[in-house]
Amino acid sequence: MRFGYFDDTHREYVITTPKTPYPWINYLGSENFFALVSHRAGGYCFYRDARLRRLMRYRYNNVPTDVGGRYFYINDGGEVWNPSFAPTNTALDAFECRHGLGYTRITGERKGVRASLLMLVPTGHTAEIHQLTLKNESSDVKNLKVFSLIEWCLWNAYDDMTNYQRNFSTGEVEIEKNGATLYHKTEYRERRDHYAFYNVNADVAGYDTDRESFLGLYNEWGEPQVPVKGQSSNSVASGWQPIASHGLDVKLAPGETKTFVFTLGYVEVPRDQKWEKPGIINKKPAHDLIAKFSKPEQVDAAMKALADHWSKLLSNYSIESGDEKLNRTVNIWNPYQCMVTFNMSRSASYFETGIGRGMGFRDSNQDLLGFVHLVPERARERIIDIASTQFPDGSAYHQYQPLTKRGNNDVGSGFNDDPLWLIFGVAAYIRETGDYAILDEQVPYDNDPKTATSLFEHLKRSFNHVLNNLGPHGLPLIGRADWNDCLNLNCFSETPDESFQTTGNRVGRTAESVFIAGMFVGVAPDYAYLAEKKGFADEAKKARAESAKMTDVVLKDGWDGEWFLRAYDFFGKKVGSKENKEAQIFIEPQGFCVMAGIGVEGGQAKKALDAVKERLDTKYGIVLNNPPYTEYHVELGEISSYPPGYKENAGIFCHNNPWVIIAETVIGRGDRAFEYWKKIAPAYLEEQSEVHRLEPYVYAQMIAGKDAVRHGEAKNSWLTGTAAWNFVAIAHYLLGVRPDFDGLRVHPCLGSEVGKFTVTRKCRGAEYRIHVKNSGQSGSAPKLTVDGKPIAGDLVPYAKAGSTVIVECEV
Ligand code: BGC
Ligand code: NOJ
């Protein structure tokens, strides 16, 4: 069952009912100022950091769900309704929500009044614009009373939820132009050099800044006393809960339309210019921002700029094929989600509060893989930021703060896969750009400028961190965990509330990870290549030798006979082996070891992938492990804390499905790869939205596995490495167009379903038009001509910037 449809021409998903199976959201903003907005106008916005610079309050895990947002109440002859349906839930004659690239437009209609609310964050600005267009479609004159409403948050969103004894007394506002501009200046009197405001470009009939006066102490958002009465109370907040609400009297003749522009802005003021006069804030920066968006033509221009911005970004990789679901995924929604994950890491979504998680070291490097072709310069900056938080021994904080860019200990350190992800990220960046100079950048450790070395030295310490931390079999020690945060082999927690990720009750150097071994072998050729480029031939030689050695170790002690083992635990016992009662096989080492090429020649790779098919594949995707753990295992940690079929315990982790998909292409089985991909790619799941429940335009982290009560139900959409890895899988390996160090590799492998297609790829300033005739024959080598001339192999040499290259590919 569907709850909307794709409008590919406008690059939108159109939701046709307010009653979707879960709030279906969008993200606004692409650099510093961001907003989450649901199809019912729920959500919030923030400057850079959802905890420390949040403008709007949001209520998590609330009843009903999705409370808090930008609400417009319309009182039409005593009846109050919202174009977004929420929060009054008054029945509408028509409803539509269009989520587009960086904007959302919600339209509601009731009794001849059509109200359309456009929300966007203009590129380069720190404001959310709300343009409300009201049209009288009836034959009567309408006298509407319209009320805007947003609720301020005290800006430290954690404090906002916990420290009422203080923050019920700190709230302060200022009111300007009879209430057309409402300022929130809580804590500005002391250490904050920033404030927020909400403006409307019209004369107002009244305003409110105090929540209780607007709502009534015991009223719900759906029955607020001011809109019900039809009159603002001109309240001035003092402590308690400051809000901003404009009251507008809108008279509309039959057929008449009126448009109002609201600016919800954030400004920073230099410390020595904070005050206009004692107690009165300097409003100049707010006035400047308001002046930029106070006319509908300015909003139109901002929308046009946004559309151009996205057209430019998306033109770096696009496909035309006969499969519209494939086209819209690759051309629009997958790269869009990659941008969002790059910006947010795992911080603010409808499954992450924005309070607990910063930018992940591992996460951000992976996000970069799907993002780097969109804005390589930002990827470069991100690499430097991430590497600057690394420790001198190559290990890493697991996350860092987006505002300060400093590593923090909230999720600790000692995840032994983390260092290697930096090499993946840097290699992807250099493949895209050819910017080897980044390796010479001076980058500090733990943000201490005195320690700076070249970025290449960081990679060296990353690589060698693995070699310095090998276990009894010669496999890498796992530390706190590897990619699977929930495989905590040194944790041994018996105490509720102890973090599985930061607790290490047993200290030992025995627990080893076959997954990290696969990563190590996978990244070694890139590392060796870069070392050679920098003139470190010995280091390159050593890397290759160590990688060969690790491959042997994996094939000897990391092989279980039919598939790759997952790990050795603290006691040296196998994890992910047929010797185990539960979780005999895990997905991660099968994907990563085969991607790294381990066992391709010897036949182990094929065996492992056949075992995945047989034991892990389901109707809705590949589960993480099988059989699931049914009991808590103190020696394994969080993985066994989840009920069977959910999350890391045998859920369908959409993040590592693409590893198997790519691995299938490594052994040439394109049909199977494409079939796997379609099981988790959102556009293909639209018809099953009542089961899947989450947005059909973005990937979710997890779909409940075959052992779960609710098999097929997804959770945790948007912020997941799934976005980047699936982009890599589909764009780089199935469609087969990927930048390499010395040329653009063209090697499609996607089975026979999609016969002909064209990929247009811009890279290093040139444009490549790649026309593929695809027979879908398993494992066949492509035949290429470049500008009419046949070439050997699958590597199209990079062309001069500015040129257009025509590639014909038969495969
Ligand atoms: C989740 C993981 C997450 C980890 C670290 C676990 O509860 O299941 O997905 O990576 O916490 O925050
Ligand atoms: C979510 C985390 O963000 C990611 O880093 C991790 O790899 C997966 N969970 C698997 O545990």
Short mmCIF file of N, CA and C and ligand atoms in Angstrom, two decimals, residues 357 485-486 501 638 642 647-648 701, ligand 1:
data_model
loop_
_atom_site.label_atom_id
_atom_site.label_comp_id
_atom_site.label_asym_id
_atom_site.label_seq_id
_atom_site.Cartn_x
_atom_site.Cartn_y
_atom_site.Cartn_z
N ARG A 357 24.58 12.16 20.33
CA ARG A 357 25.62 11.69 19.42
C ARG A 357 26.21 12.85 18.63
N ASP A 485 29.04 -2.15 16.61
CA ASP A 485 29.19 -1.54 17.92
C ASP A 485 28.71 -2.43 19.05
N CYS A 486 27.97 -3.43 18.70
CA CYS A 486 27.30 -4.25 19.73
C CYS A 486 28.02 -5.57 19.98
N GLN A 501 29.47 0.22 25.21
CA GLN A 501 30.55 0.74 24.37
C GLN A 501 31.71 1.31 25.17
N GLU A 638 26.38 -6.22 23.84
CA GLU A 638 25.08 -5.67 23.46
C GLU A 638 24.36 -6.48 22.39
N TYR A 642 19.59 -7.61 22.34
CA TYR A 642 18.40 -7.34 21.54
C TYR A 642 17.57 -8.60 21.36
N LYS A 647 17.77 -5.10 15.25
CA LYS A 647 19.07 -4.43 15.30
C LYS A 647 20.21 -5.42 15.00
N GLU A 648 21.30 -5.30 15.75
CA GLU A 648 22.47 -6.11 15.43
C GLU A 648 22.25 -7.60 15.71
N GLN A 701 18.13 2.26 8.61
CA GLN A 701 19.28 1.48 9.10
C GLN A 701 18.91 0.01 9.19
C1 BGC B 1 22.95 0.49 18.60
C2 BGC B 1 23.98 0.66 17.56
C3 BGC B 1 24.82 1.87 17.86
C4 BGC B 1 25.40 1.75 19.25
C5 BGC B 1 26.32 2.88 19.64
C6 BGC B 1 23.58 0.52 19.94
O1 BGC B 1 22.58 0.49 20.88
O2 BGC B 1 22.27 -0.71 18.40
O3 BGC B 1 23.38 0.74 16.32
O4 BGC B 1 25.83 1.96 16.93
O5 BGC B 1 24.37 1.64 20.16
O6 BGC B 1 25.68 4.04 19.98
#
